[in-house]
CSV table of N, CA and C in Angstrom, one decimal:
chain,number,residue,atom,x,y,z
P,110,MET,N,-26.8,-9.2,4.6
P,110,MET,CA,-25.5,-8.8,3.7
P,110,MET,C,-26.6,-8.4,2.4
P,111,GLU,N,-26.0,-7.8,1.7
P,111,GLU,CA,-26.1,-7.7,0.6
P,111,GLU,C,-25.5,-8.6,-1.1
P,112,ILE,N,-25.8,-9.0,-1.8
P,112,ILE,CA,-25.3,-10.2,-2.5
P,112,ILE,C,-24.4,-9.1,-3.4
P,113,ASN,N,-24.4,-8.0,-3.8
P,113,ASN,CA,-23.3,-7.0,-4.8
P,113,ASN,C,-22.6,-6.9,-3.0
P,114,THR,N,-23.1,-6.6,-2.0
P,114,THR,CA,-21.7,-6.4,-1.7
P,114,THR,C,-20.4,-7.9,-1.2
P,115,LEU,N,-21.1,-8.9,-1.2
P,115,LEU,CA,-20.4,-10.2,-1.4
P,115,LEU,C,-20.0,-10.5,-2.3
P,116,PHE,N,-20.1,-10.0,-3.4
P,116,PHE,CA,-19.3,-10.0,-5.3
P,116,PHE,C,-18.3,-9.3,-4.7
P,117,HIS,N,-18.4,-7.7,-4.7
P,117,HIS,CA,-17.4,-7.2,-4.1
P,117,HIS,C,-16.4,-7.8,-2.9
P,118,GLU,N,-16.6,-8.9,-2.2
P,118,GLU,CA,-15.5,-8.7,-1.4
P,118,GLU,C,-15.1,-10.5,-1.4
P,119,ALA,N,-15.7,-10.8,-2.7
P,119,ALA,CA,-15.3,-11.8,-3.3
P,119,ALA,C,-13.9,-11.5,-3.7
P,120,LEU,N,-14.3,-10.6,-5.4
P,120,LEU,CA,-13.6,-10.4,-5.4
P,120,LEU,C,-12.0,-9.3,-5.3
P,121,LEU,N,-12.7,-8.8,-3.6
P,121,LEU,CA,-11.0,-8.4,-3.3
P,121,LEU,C,-10.6,-9.3,-2.9
P,122,ALA,N,-11.0,-10.6,-2.2
P,122,ALA,CA,-10.6,-11.5,-1.8
P,122,ALA,C,-9.1,-12.0,-3.6
P,123,GLN,N,-10.1,-12.3,-4.2
P,123,GLN,CA,-9.1,-12.9,-4.7
P,123,GLN,C,-8.2,-12.5,-5.6
P,124,ALA,N,-8.2,-10.4,-5.8
P,124,ALA,CA,-7.6,-10.2,-6.6
P,124,ALA,C,-6.5,-9.5,-5.8
P,125,ALA,N,-6.6,-10.1,-3.5
P,125,ALA,CA,-5.6,-9.7,-3.2
P,125,ALA,C,-3.9,-10.7,-3.6
P,126,TYR,N,-4.2,-11.9,-4.5
P,126,TYR,CA,-3.4,-12.9,-4.6
P,126,TYR,C,-2.4,-12.5,-5.6
P,127,ALA,N,-2.8,-11.1,-6.4
P,127,ALA,CA,-2.9,-10.7,-7.6
P,127,ALA,C,-1.0,-9.6,-7.0
P,128,ASP,N,-0.2,-9.4,-8.6
P,128,ASP,CA,0.9,-8.7,-7.9
P,128,ASP,C,0.8,-7.2,-8.3
P,129,LEU,N,0.1,-6.7,-7.5
P,129,LEU,CA,-0.8,-5.4,-7.8
P,129,LEU,C,0.5,-4.1,-7.4
P,130,GLN,N,2.1,-3.8,-7.4
P,130,GLN,CA,2.8,-3.4,-6.1
P,130,GLN,C,3.7,-2.4,-7.9
P,131,ALA,N,3.0,-3.1,-8.8
P,131,ALA,CA,3.5,-1.8,-9.9
P,131,ALA,C,2.2,-1.4,-10.5
P,132,ILE,N,0.5,-1.3,-10.3
P,132,ILE,CA,-0.3,-1.1,-11.1
P,132,ILE,C,-0.4,1.0,-11.2
P,133,LEU,N,-0.4,0.6,-12.8
P,133,LEU,CA,-0.2,2.5,-12.5
P,133,LEU,C,-1.6,2.5,-14.0
P,134,THR,N,-2.0,2.0,-14.7
P,134,THR,CA,-3.9,2.2,-15.6
P,134,THR,C,-4.2,0.9,-15.4
P,135,LYS,N,-5.9,1.5,-15.5
P,135,LYS,CA,-6.3,0.4,-15.7
P,135,LYS,C,-6.7,-1.2,-16.8
P,136,GLU,N,-5.8,-1.1,-17.5
P,136,GLU,CA,-5.3,-1.9,-18.4
P,136,GLU,C,-4.5,-3.2,-17.9
P,137,ALA,N,-3.1,-3.0,-17.0
P,137,ALA,CA,-2.2,-3.0,-16.3
P,137,ALA,C,-2.8,-3.7,-15.2
P,138,LEU,N,-4.4,-3.9,-14.5
P,138,LEU,CA,-5.1,-4.4,-13.2
P,138,LEU,C,-5.9,-5.1,-14.2
P,139,ILE,N,-6.5,-5.0,-15.3
P,139,ILE,CA,-7.4,-5.7,-15.8
P,139,ILE,C,-6.2,-6.9,-16.3
P,140,THR,N,-4.9,-6.8,-17.3
P,140,THR,CA,-3.9,-7.6,-17.4
P,140,THR,C,-3.7,-8.6,-15.7
P,141,LYS,N,-3.5,-8.1,-15.3
P,141,LYS,CA,-2.7,-9.0,-13.2
P,141,LYS,C,-3.6,-9.9,-12.9
P,142,LEU,N,-4.9,-9.3,-13.0
P,142,LEU,CA,-6.0,-9.3,-12.2
P,142,LEU,C,-6.2,-11.6,-13.1
P,143,GLN,N,-5.7,-11.2,-14.6
P,143,GLN,CA,-6.0,-12.2,-15.4
P,143,GLN,C,-4.9,-13.8,-15.2
P,144,ASP,N,-4.1,-12.8,-15.0
P,144,ASP,CA,-2.8,-14.2,-14.5
P,144,ASP,C,-3.2,-15.3,-13.3
P,145,LYS,N,-3.4,-16.3,-13.9
P,145,LYS,CA,-4.4,-17.3,-13.9
P,145,LYS,C,-3.2,-18.1,-12.6
P,146,ASP,N,-1.6,-18.4,-12.9
P,146,ASP,CA,-1.1,-18.6,-12.0
P,146,ASP,C,-0.9,-18.1,-10.3
P,147,LEU,N,-1.0,-16.9,-10.3
P,147,LEU,CA,-1.5,-15.9,-9.2
P,147,LEU,C,-2.7,-15.9,-8.4
P,148,VAL,N,-3.6,-15.6,-9.8
P,148,VAL,CA,-5.1,-15.0,-8.8
P,148,VAL,C,-5.9,-16.7,-9.8
P,149,GLY,N,-5.9,-17.3,-10.0
P,149,GLY,CA,-6.3,-18.4,-10.3
P,149,GLY,C,-7.6,-18.2,-11.2
P,150,GLY,N,-7.9,-17.3,-12.2
P,150,GLY,CA,-8.6,-18.3,-13.4
P,150,GLY,C,-9.8,-16.6,-13.5
P,151,VAL,N,-9.4,-15.8,-12.0
P,151,VAL,CA,-10.4,-14.3,-12.5
P,151,VAL,C,-10.7,-14.0,-14.3
P,152,THR,N,-12.4,-13.8,-14.6
P,152,THR,CA,-13.0,-13.3,-15.9
P,152,THR,C,-12.2,-12.5,-16.4
P,153,GLN,N,-12.2,-12.5,-18.0
P,153,GLN,CA,-12.0,-11.0,-18.6
P,153,GLN,C,-13.4,-9.4,-18.1
P,154,ALA,N,-13.8,-10.4,-17.5
P,154,ALA,CA,-15.4,-9.2,-17.2
P,154,ALA,C,-15.4,-9.7,-16.6
P,155,GLN,N,-15.1,-9.9,-15.3
P,155,GLN,CA,-14.8,-10.2,-13.5
P,155,GLN,C,-13.5,-9.0,-13.9
P,156,ALA,N,-12.4,-9.3,-14.3
P,156,ALA,CA,-11.5,-8.1,-14.3
P,156,ALA,C,-12.0,-6.9,-14.8
P,157,GLU,N,-12.6,-6.5,-15.4
P,157,GLU,CA,-12.9,-5.8,-15.8
P,157,GLU,C,-13.8,-5.1,-15.2
P,158,TYR,N,-14.8,-5.4,-14.7
P,158,TYR,CA,-15.8,-5.3,-13.3
P,158,TYR,C,-14.6,-4.4,-11.6
P,159,PHE,N,-14.0,-5.2,-11.9
P,159,PHE,CA,-13.1,-5.2,-11.2
P,159,PHE,C,-12.4,-3.6,-10.9
P,160,ALA,N,-12.0,-3.4,-12.4
P,160,ALA,CA,-11.1,-2.4,-12.3
P,160,ALA,C,-11.8,-1.1,-12.9
P,161,ASP,N,-13.4,-0.7,-13.2
P,161,ASP,CA,-14.6,-0.4,-13.1
P,161,ASP,C,-14.6,-0.1,-12.2
P,162,HIS,N,-14.3,-0.5,-11.0
P,162,HIS,CA,-15.3,-0.2,-9.5
P,162,HIS,C,-14.3,0.3,-7.7
P,163,PHE,N,-12.9,-0.6,-8.4
P,163,PHE,CA,-11.9,-0.4,-8.0
P,163,PHE,C,-10.5,-0.3,-8.4
P,164,ILE,N,-10.2,0.7,-7.5
P,164,ILE,CA,-8.5,1.4,-7.4
P,164,ILE,C,-7.4,0.2,-6.6
P,165,VAL,N,-6.3,0.2,-7.0
P,165,VAL,CA,-5.0,-0.1,-6.3
P,165,VAL,C,-4.3,1.0,-5.9
P,166,VAL,N,-4.5,1.2,-4.4
P,166,VAL,CA,-4.3,2.6,-3.6
P,166,VAL,C,-2.3,1.7,-2.9
P,167,GLN,N,-2.4,0.7,-2.9
P,167,GLN,CA,-1.0,-0.2,-2.5
P,167,GLN,C,-0.6,-1.2,-2.4
P,168,GLN,N,0.0,-1.8,-2.0
P,168,GLN,CA,0.3,-3.1,-2.1
P,168,GLN,C,1.5,-3.5,-1.4
P,169,ASP,N,1.2,-4.1,-0.4
P,169,ASP,CA,3.3,-4.5,-0.1
P,169,ASP,C,3.4,-6.7,0.3
P,170,ASN,N,4.4,-6.4,-0.3
P,170,ASN,CA,4.6,-8.6,-0.4
P,170,ASN,C,5.5,-8.6,0.2
P,171,ASN,N,5.8,-8.7,1.5
P,171,ASN,CA,7.0,-9.2,2.4
P,171,ASN,C,7.2,-11.1,1.7
P,172,PRO,N,8.1,-11.6,0.4
P,172,PRO,CA,8.4,-12.6,0.1
P,172,PRO,C,9.6,-13.3,1.8
P,173,GLU,N,10.2,-12.6,1.6
P,173,GLU,CA,10.4,-13.5,3.2
P,173,GLU,C,10.1,-13.7,4.8
P,174,THR,N,8.8,-13.2,4.5
P,174,THR,CA,7.5,-13.8,5.6
P,174,THR,C,5.8,-14.2,5.1
P,175,GLY,N,6.0,-13.8,4.0
P,175,GLY,CA,4.8,-15.0,3.2
P,175,GLY,C,4.0,-14.0,3.0
P,176,PHE,N,4.1,-12.3,3.6
P,176,PHE,CA,2.9,-11.5,3.9
P,176,PHE,C,2.4,-10.7,2.8
P,177,SER,N,1.6,-10.5,2.3
P,177,SER,CA,0.4,-9.2,1.4
P,177,SER,C,0.0,-9.2,2.1
P,178,ALA,N,-0.2,-7.8,2.0
P,178,ALA,CA,-2.2,-7.1,1.5
P,178,ALA,C,-1.6,-6.4,1.2
P,179,THR,N,-2.5,-5.9,0.2
P,179,THR,CA,-3.6,-4.3,-0.3
P,179,THR,C,-4.5,-3.5,-0.3
P,180,LEU,N,-4.3,-2.2,0.3
P,180,LEU,CA,-5.3,-1.7,0.5
P,180,LEU,C,-5.9,-0.9,-1.4
P,181,PHE,N,-7.3,-1.0,-1.6
P,181,PHE,CA,-8.1,-0.9,-2.4
P,181,PHE,C,-8.4,0.0,-2.4
P,182,GLN,N,-9.4,1.1,-3.0
P,182,GLN,CA,-10.3,2.2,-2.7
P,182,GLN,C,-11.8,1.9,-4.0
P,183,ASN,N,-12.7,1.7,-3.4
P,183,ASN,CA,-14.0,1.7,-4.3
P,183,ASN,C,-14.1,2.9,-5.1
P,184,ILE,N,-14.2,3.8,-6.1
P,184,ILE,CA,-13.9,4.5,-6.6
P,184,ILE,C,-15.4,5.3,-6.7
P,185,GLU,N,-16.3,4.6,-7.0
P,185,GLU,CA,-17.8,5.1,-6.5
P,185,GLU,C,-17.2,5.9,-4.9
P,186,SER,N,-17.9,5.3,-3.8
P,186,SER,CA,-18.0,6.0,-2.9
P,186,SER,C,-16.9,5.9,-1.5
P,187,GLY,N,-15.3,5.7,-2.6
P,187,GLY,CA,-14.5,6.5,-1.7
P,187,GLY,C,-13.6,5.6,-0.7
P,188,LYS,N,-14.8,4.3,-0.8
P,188,LYS,CA,-14.4,4.2,1.4
P,188,LYS,C,-12.9,3.0,0.7
P,189,TYR,N,-12.1,2.2,1.7
P,189,TYR,CA,-11.0,2.3,1.6
P,189,TYR,C,-11.1,0.3,1.8
P,190,HIS,N,-11.0,-0.7,1.4
P,190,HIS,CA,-11.1,-1.8,2.0
P,190,HIS,C,-9.4,-2.9,1.6
P,191,LEU,N,-8.9,-3.4,2.8
P,191,LEU,CA,-7.8,-4.1,2.6
P,191,LEU,C,-8.1,-4.9,3.1
P,192,ALA,N,-6.9,-6.0,1.8
P,192,ALA,CA,-7.5,-6.9,1.3
P,192,ALA,C,-5.7,-8.3,1.8
P,193,ASN,N,-5.7,-9.1,2.5
P,193,ASN,CA,-5.0,-9.9,3.1
P,193,ASN,C,-5.3,-11.0,2.3
P,194,ARG,N,-3.4,-11.3,1.2
P,194,ARG,CA,-3.4,-12.6,1.0
P,194,ARG,C,-3.7,-13.8,1.4
P,195,GLY,N,-4.4,-15.0,1.9
P,195,GLY,CA,-3.9,-16.4,2.8
P,195,GLY,C,-2.9,-16.9,1.3
P,196,SER,N,-2.1,-18.3,2.0
P,196,SER,CA,-1.6,-19.0,2.2
P,196,SER,C,-1.6,-18.9,0.4
P,197,ALA,N,0.1,-18.9,-0.2
P,197,ALA,CA,0.3,-19.0,-2.1
P,197,ALA,C,1.5,-19.5,-2.1
P,198,PRO,N,1.0,-20.9,-2.2
P,198,PRO,CA,2.0,-21.8,-2.3
P,198,PRO,C,3.5,-21.6,-3.5
P,199,PRO,N,4.0,-22.8,-3.6
P,199,PRO,CA,4.5,-22.0,-5.6
P,199,PRO,C,4.5,-22.6,-6.4
P,200,PRO,N,4.9,-22.6,-7.3
P,200,PRO,CA,4.2,-23.1,-8.6
P,200,PRO,C,4.7,-24.8,-8.5
P,201,SER,N,5.6,-24.9,-8.0
P,201,SER,CA,6.9,-26.5,-7.5
P,201,SER,C,5.8,-27.1,-6.7
P,202,TRP,N,4.9,-26.5,-5.3
P,202,TRP,CA,4.4,-27.0,-4.6
P,202,TRP,C,5.4,-27.4,-3.6
P,203,ASP,N,6.7,-27.2,-3.8
P,203,ASP,CA,8.8,-27.0,-3.4
P,203,ASP,C,8.2,-26.4,-1.3
P,204,LEU,N,7.3,-27.4,-0.6
P,204,LEU,CA,7.3,-26.7,0.5
P,204,LEU,C,8.0,-26.7,1.6
P,205,ASP,N,8.9,-27.0,1.6
P,205,ASP,CA,10.7,-27.5,1.9
P,205,ASP,C,10.9,-25.7,1.8
P,206,PHE,N,10.9,-25.0,1.0
P,206,PHE,CA,11.8,-24.0,0.9
P,206,PHE,C,10.8,-23.1,1.2
P,207,ASN,N,9.5,-23.0,1.3
P,207,ASN,CA,8.3,-21.8,1.1
P,207,ASN,C,8.3,-20.9,2.3
P,208,VAL,N,8.5,-20.1,2.8
P,208,VAL,CA,8.0,-19.7,4.2
P,208,VAL,C,6.6,-19.3,4.7
P,209,ASP,N,5.8,-18.8,3.2
P,209,ASP,CA,4.8,-18.7,3.3
P,209,ASP,C,4.4,-19.6,4.0
P,210,TRP,N,4.5,-21.3,3.8
P,210,TRP,CA,4.1,-23.0,4.5
P,210,TRP,C,4.8,-22.5,6.2
P,211,THR,N,5.9,-23.0,5.2
P,211,THR,CA,6.7,-23.7,6.8
P,211,THR,C,6.5,-22.9,7.8
P,212,GLY,N,7.1,-21.9,7.0
P,212,GLY,CA,7.6,-20.3,8.4
P,212,GLY,C,5.5,-19.8,9.2
P,213,ALA,N,5.5,-19.7,8.0
P,213,ALA,CA,3.9,-19.3,8.8
P,213,ALA,C,3.2,-20.1,9.5
P,214,ASN,N,2.8,-21.1,9.0
P,214,ASN,CA,2.2,-22.1,9.5
P,214,ASN,C,3.1,-23.3,10.7
P,215,LEU,N,4.3,-23.0,10.6
P,215,LEU,CA,5.1,-23.5,12.1
P,215,LEU,C,4.7,-22.6,13.3
P,216,GLN,N,4.9,-20.7,12.7
P,216,GLN,CA,4.6,-19.7,14.2
P,216,GLN,C,3.0,-20.5,14.3
P,217,ASN,N,2.7,-20.7,13.3
P,217,ASN,CA,0.9,-20.5,13.9
P,217,ASN,C,0.7,-21.7,14.6
P,218,TYR,N,1.2,-23.2,14.3
P,218,TYR,CA,0.8,-23.7,15.0
P,218,TYR,C,1.7,-23.7,16.1
P,219,SER,N,3.1,-23.1,17.1
P,219,SER,CA,3.8,-23.2,17.6
P,219,SER,C,2.8,-22.1,18.3
P,220,TRP,N,2.6,-20.6,18.2
P,220,TRP,CA,2.5,-20.1,19.2
P,220,TRP,C,0.9,-19.5,18.8
P,221,GLY,N,0.3,-19.4,17.8
P,221,GLY,CA,-0.9,-19.5,17.3
P,221,GLY,C,-1.2,-18.1,16.6
P,222,MET,N,-0.3,-17.8,16.0
P,222,MET,CA,-0.3,-16.6,15.2
P,222,MET,C,0.9,-17.1,14.4
P,223,ALA,N,1.5,-15.9,13.1
P,223,ALA,CA,2.0,-15.6,12.2
P,223,ALA,C,2.8,-14.8,12.6
P,224,TYR,N,3.8,-15.0,13.5
P,224,TYR,CA,4.2,-13.6,14.3
P,224,TYR,C,4.7,-12.5,13.3
P,225,ASP,N,5.8,-12.9,11.6
P,225,ASP,CA,6.7,-12.5,11.0
P,225,ASP,C,5.4,-11.5,10.4
P,226,GLN,N,4.1,-12.3,10.1
P,226,GLN,CA,3.6,-11.6,8.9
P,226,GLN,C,2.1,-10.8,10.1
P,227,VAL,N,2.1,-11.1,11.2
P,227,VAL,CA,1.4,-9.8,11.6
P,227,VAL,C,2.3,-8.3,11.8
P,228,ALA,N,3.8,-8.8,11.8
P,228,ALA,CA,4.9,-7.8,12.5
P,228,ALA,C,4.9,-7.0,11.1
P,229,ASP,N,4.5,-7.8,10.4
P,229,ASP,CA,4.4,-6.9,8.7
P,229,ASP,C,2.7,-6.0,8.1
P,230,LEU,N,2.0,-6.8,9.5
P,230,LEU,CA,0.8,-6.6,8.8
P,230,LEU,C,0.6,-5.2,9.6
P,231,ILE,N,1.2,-4.9,10.9
P,231,ILE,CA,1.2,-3.6,12.2
P,231,ILE,C,2.1,-2.5,11.2
P,232,ASN,N,3.6,-2.9,10.0
P,232,ASN,CA,4.0,-1.9,10.1
P,232,ASN,C,3.5,-2.1,8.8
P,233,PHE,N,2.8,-2.3,7.5
P,233,PHE,CA,1.9,-2.3,6.8
P,233,PHE,C,0.7,-1.3,7.0
P,234,THR,N,0.2,-1.0,8.0
P,234,THR,CA,-1.2,0.2,8.4
P,234,THR,C,-0.3,1.1,9.2
P,235,PHE,N,1.5,1.2,9.7
P,235,PHE,CA,2.0,2.1,9.9
P,235,PHE,C,2.0,3.4,8.9
P,236,VAL,N,2.8,2.0,8.3
P,236,VAL,CA,2.6,3.1,6.2
P,236,VAL,C,1.4,3.7,5.7
P,237,LEU,N,-0.1,3.0,6.1
P,237,LEU,CA,-1.0,3.8,5.1
P,237,LEU,C,-1.4,4.6,6.2
P,238,ARG,N,-1.7,5.0,7.3
P,238,ARG,CA,-2.0,6.0,8.4
P,238,ARG,C,-1.0,6.9,8.5
P,239,LYS,N,0.5,6.5,8.2
P,239,LYS,CA,1.4,7.9,7.9
P,239,LYS,C,1.1,8.6,6.5
P,240,ARG,N,0.5,7.7,5.6
P,240,ARG,CA,0.2,8.4,3.9
P,240,ARG,C,-1.3,9.3,4.1
P,241,VAL,N,-2.6,8.5,5.1
P,241,VAL,CA,-3.1,9.6,5.2
P,241,VAL,C,-3.2,10.5,5.9
P,242,MET,N,-2.3,10.6,6.8
P,242,MET,CA,-2.0,11.6,7.7
P,242,MET,C,-0.9,13.0,7.4
P,243,TYR,N,-0.3,12.8,6.9
P,243,TYR,CA,0.5,13.7,5.6
P,243,TYR,C,-1.0,14.1,4.8
P,244,ARG,N,-2.1,13.1,3.6
P,244,ARG,CA,-3.1,13.3,2.9
P,244,ARG,C,-2.1,12.9,1.5
P,245,ASN,N,-1.6,12.3,1.5
P,245,ASN,CA,-0.5,11.8,0.5
P,245,ASN,C,-1.2,9.9,-0.3
P,246,LEU,N,-2.4,10.2,0.1
P,246,LEU,CA,-2.5,8.6,-0.4
P,246,LEU,C,-3.3,8.9,-1.7
P,247,PRO,N,-2.3,8.7,-2.8
P,247,PRO,CA,-3.1,9.5,-4.0
P,247,PRO,C,-3.2,8.3,-5.0
P,248,LEU,N,-4.3,8.4,-6.0
P,248,LEU,CA,-5.2,6.8,-6.7
P,248,LEU,C,-4.3,6.6,-7.5
P,249,LYS,N,-3.6,5.4,-8.0
P,249,LYS,CA,-2.8,4.7,-8.5
P,249,LYS,C,-2.9,4.9,-9.8
P,250,ASN,N,-3.9,4.5,-10.2
P,250,ASN,CA,-4.9,3.9,-11.5
P,250,ASN,C,-6.1,4.5,-11.3
P,251,LYS,N,-6.0,5.7,-12.2
P,251,LYS,CA,-7.5,6.2,-12.5
P,251,LYS,C,-8.4,5.7,-13.7
P,252,PRO,N,-9.5,5.1,-13.1
P,252,PRO,CA,-9.8,5.1,-14.9
P,252,PRO,C,-10.4,6.1,-15.8
Protein backbone atom coordinates (compact mmCIF):
# COMPACT_ATOMS: atom_id res chain seq x y z
CA MET A 1 0.00 0.00 0.00
CA GLU A 2 1.33 3.43 -0.89
CA ILE A 3 2.13 5.97 1.82
CA ASN A 4 -0.18 8.54 0.19
CA THR A 5 -3.09 6.08 0.43
CA LEU A 6 -2.36 5.47 4.11
CA PHE A 7 -2.15 9.23 4.70
CA HIS A 8 -5.56 9.76 3.06
CA GLU A 9 -7.12 6.92 5.04
CA ALA A 10 -5.73 8.30 8.30
CA LEU A 11 -7.15 11.75 7.52
CA LEU A 12 -10.54 10.24 6.61
CA ALA A 13 -10.61 8.28 9.87
CA GLN A 14 -9.74 11.40 11.86
CA ALA A 15 -12.30 13.53 9.98
CA ALA A 16 -15.06 11.04 10.85
CA TYR A 17 -14.98 12.38 14.42
CA ALA A 18 -15.91 15.92 13.37
CA ASP A 19 -19.50 17.19 13.23
CA LEU A 20 -19.83 17.65 9.47
CA GLN A 21 -23.60 17.46 9.04
CA ALA A 22 -24.03 21.07 7.91
CA ILE A 23 -20.77 21.62 6.03
CA LEU A 24 -21.39 23.69 2.92
CA THR A 25 -18.10 25.45 2.28
CA LYS A 26 -14.43 24.58 2.18
CA GLU A 27 -13.73 27.14 4.90
CA ALA A 28 -16.34 25.61 7.21
CA LEU A 29 -14.83 22.15 6.66
CA ILE A 30 -11.35 23.42 7.56
CA THR A 31 -12.71 25.04 10.74
CA LYS A 32 -14.61 21.91 11.84
CA LEU A 33 -11.62 19.64 11.23
CA GLN A 34 -9.52 21.74 13.61
CA ASP A 35 -11.97 21.37 16.52
CA LYS A 36 -9.64 19.74 19.04
CA ASP A 37 -12.52 18.56 21.26
CA LEU A 38 -14.11 16.52 18.48
CA VAL A 39 -11.26 15.61 16.17
CA GLY A 40 -8.27 15.66 18.44
CA GLY A 41 -5.76 17.94 16.85
CA VAL A 42 -5.87 18.10 13.06
CA THR A 43 -3.45 20.86 12.08
CA GLN A 44 -4.29 23.81 9.84
CA ALA A 45 -2.13 22.30 7.07
CA GLN A 46 -3.83 18.89 7.38
CA ALA A 47 -7.29 20.47 7.37
CA GLU A 48 -6.47 22.55 4.28
CA TYR A 49 -5.01 19.52 2.51
CA PHE A 50 -8.10 17.49 3.37
CA ALA A 51 -10.47 20.21 2.12
CA ASP A 52 -8.48 20.44 -1.13
CA HIS A 53 -8.82 16.70 -1.75
CA PHE A 54 -12.15 15.61 -0.23
CA ILE A 55 -15.71 16.79 0.09
CA VAL A 56 -18.36 15.77 2.59
CA VAL A 57 -21.25 14.06 0.82
CA GLN A 58 -23.34 13.12 3.85
CA GLN A 59 -22.96 12.38 7.54
CA ASP A 60 -25.26 10.39 9.80
CA ASN A 61 -24.86 10.96 13.53
CA ASN A 62 -27.33 9.31 15.93
CA PRO A 63 -26.79 10.41 19.54
CA GLU A 64 -29.32 7.83 20.77
CA THR A 65 -27.09 4.91 19.70
CA GLY A 66 -23.68 6.58 19.40
CA PHE A 67 -23.45 5.73 15.69
CA SER A 68 -21.71 8.15 13.35
CA ALA A 69 -20.50 7.67 9.78
CA THR A 70 -19.53 10.07 7.03
CA LEU A 71 -19.42 9.59 3.28
CA PHE A 72 -16.57 11.53 1.67
CA GLN A 73 -15.71 11.91 -2.00
CA ASN A 74 -12.23 12.33 -3.42
CA ILE A 75 -12.36 15.44 -5.61
CA GLU A 76 -9.75 14.22 -8.09
CA SER A 77 -10.79 10.57 -8.55
CA GLY A 78 -14.50 10.85 -7.73
CA LYS A 79 -14.20 7.77 -5.48
CA TYR A 80 -16.35 7.58 -2.38
CA HIS A 81 -15.00 6.73 1.09
CA LEU A 82 -17.22 5.72 4.01
CA ALA A 83 -15.63 6.48 7.39
CA ASN A 84 -17.19 5.21 10.61
CA ARG A 85 -16.41 7.01 13.83
CA GLY A 86 -15.21 4.91 16.75
CA SER A 87 -16.37 5.41 20.32
CA ALA A 88 -16.42 9.04 21.33
CA PRO A 89 -16.55 9.64 25.08
CA PRO A 90 -18.13 12.86 26.32
CA PRO A 91 -15.78 15.63 27.44
CA SER A 92 -16.70 14.96 31.07
CA TRP A 93 -16.08 11.21 30.75
CA ASP A 94 -19.46 10.63 32.39
CA LEU A 95 -19.69 7.03 31.22
CA ASP A 96 -22.88 6.25 33.14
CA PHE A 97 -24.96 8.23 30.65
CA ASN A 98 -22.97 7.79 27.44
CA VAL A 99 -24.80 5.39 25.16
CA ASP A 100 -21.78 5.18 22.86
CA TRP A 101 -19.78 3.58 25.68
CA THR A 102 -22.26 1.87 27.96
CA GLY A 103 -24.91 0.91 25.42
CA ALA A 104 -22.72 -0.11 22.49
CA ASN A 105 -20.05 -1.79 24.60
CA LEU A 106 -22.65 -3.71 26.59
CA GLN A 107 -24.17 -4.97 23.33
CA ASN A 108 -20.68 -5.88 22.06
CA TYR A 109 -20.02 -7.84 25.23
CA SER A 110 -23.43 -9.55 25.29
CA TRP A 111 -24.01 -10.28 21.61
CA GLY A 112 -20.70 -9.70 19.86
CA MET A 113 -21.89 -6.54 18.09
CA ALA A 114 -23.59 -3.25 18.81
CA TYR A 115 -26.94 -4.06 17.23
CA ASP A 116 -28.31 -0.52 17.43
CA GLN A 117 -25.24 0.88 15.66
CA VAL A 118 -25.32 -1.90 13.04
CA ALA A 119 -28.97 -1.05 12.34
CA ASP A 120 -28.01 2.62 11.93
CA LEU A 121 -25.21 1.68 9.53
CA ILE A 122 -27.58 -0.44 7.43
CA ASN A 123 -30.14 2.37 7.35
CA PHE A 124 -27.44 4.88 6.37
CA THR A 125 -26.29 2.68 3.50
CA PHE A 126 -29.91 2.37 2.32
CA VAL A 127 -30.24 6.16 2.31
CA LEU A 128 -27.00 6.50 0.35
CA ARG A 129 -27.98 3.78 -2.14
CA LYS A 130 -31.35 5.47 -2.70
CA ARG A 131 -29.60 8.78 -3.40
CA VAL A 132 -27.24 7.06 -5.84
CA MET A 133 -30.13 5.26 -7.57
CA TYR A 134 -31.92 8.53 -8.15
CA ARG A 135 -28.63 10.29 -8.98
CA ASN A 136 -29.21 12.69 -6.14
CA LEU A 137 -25.72 12.69 -4.61
CA PRO A 138 -24.80 16.37 -4.85
CA LEU A 139 -21.42 17.69 -3.87
CA LYS A 140 -21.97 19.77 -0.74
CA ASN A 141 -18.78 21.77 -0.49
CA LYS A 142 -17.31 22.30 -3.92
CA PRO A 143 -13.76 23.69 -3.86
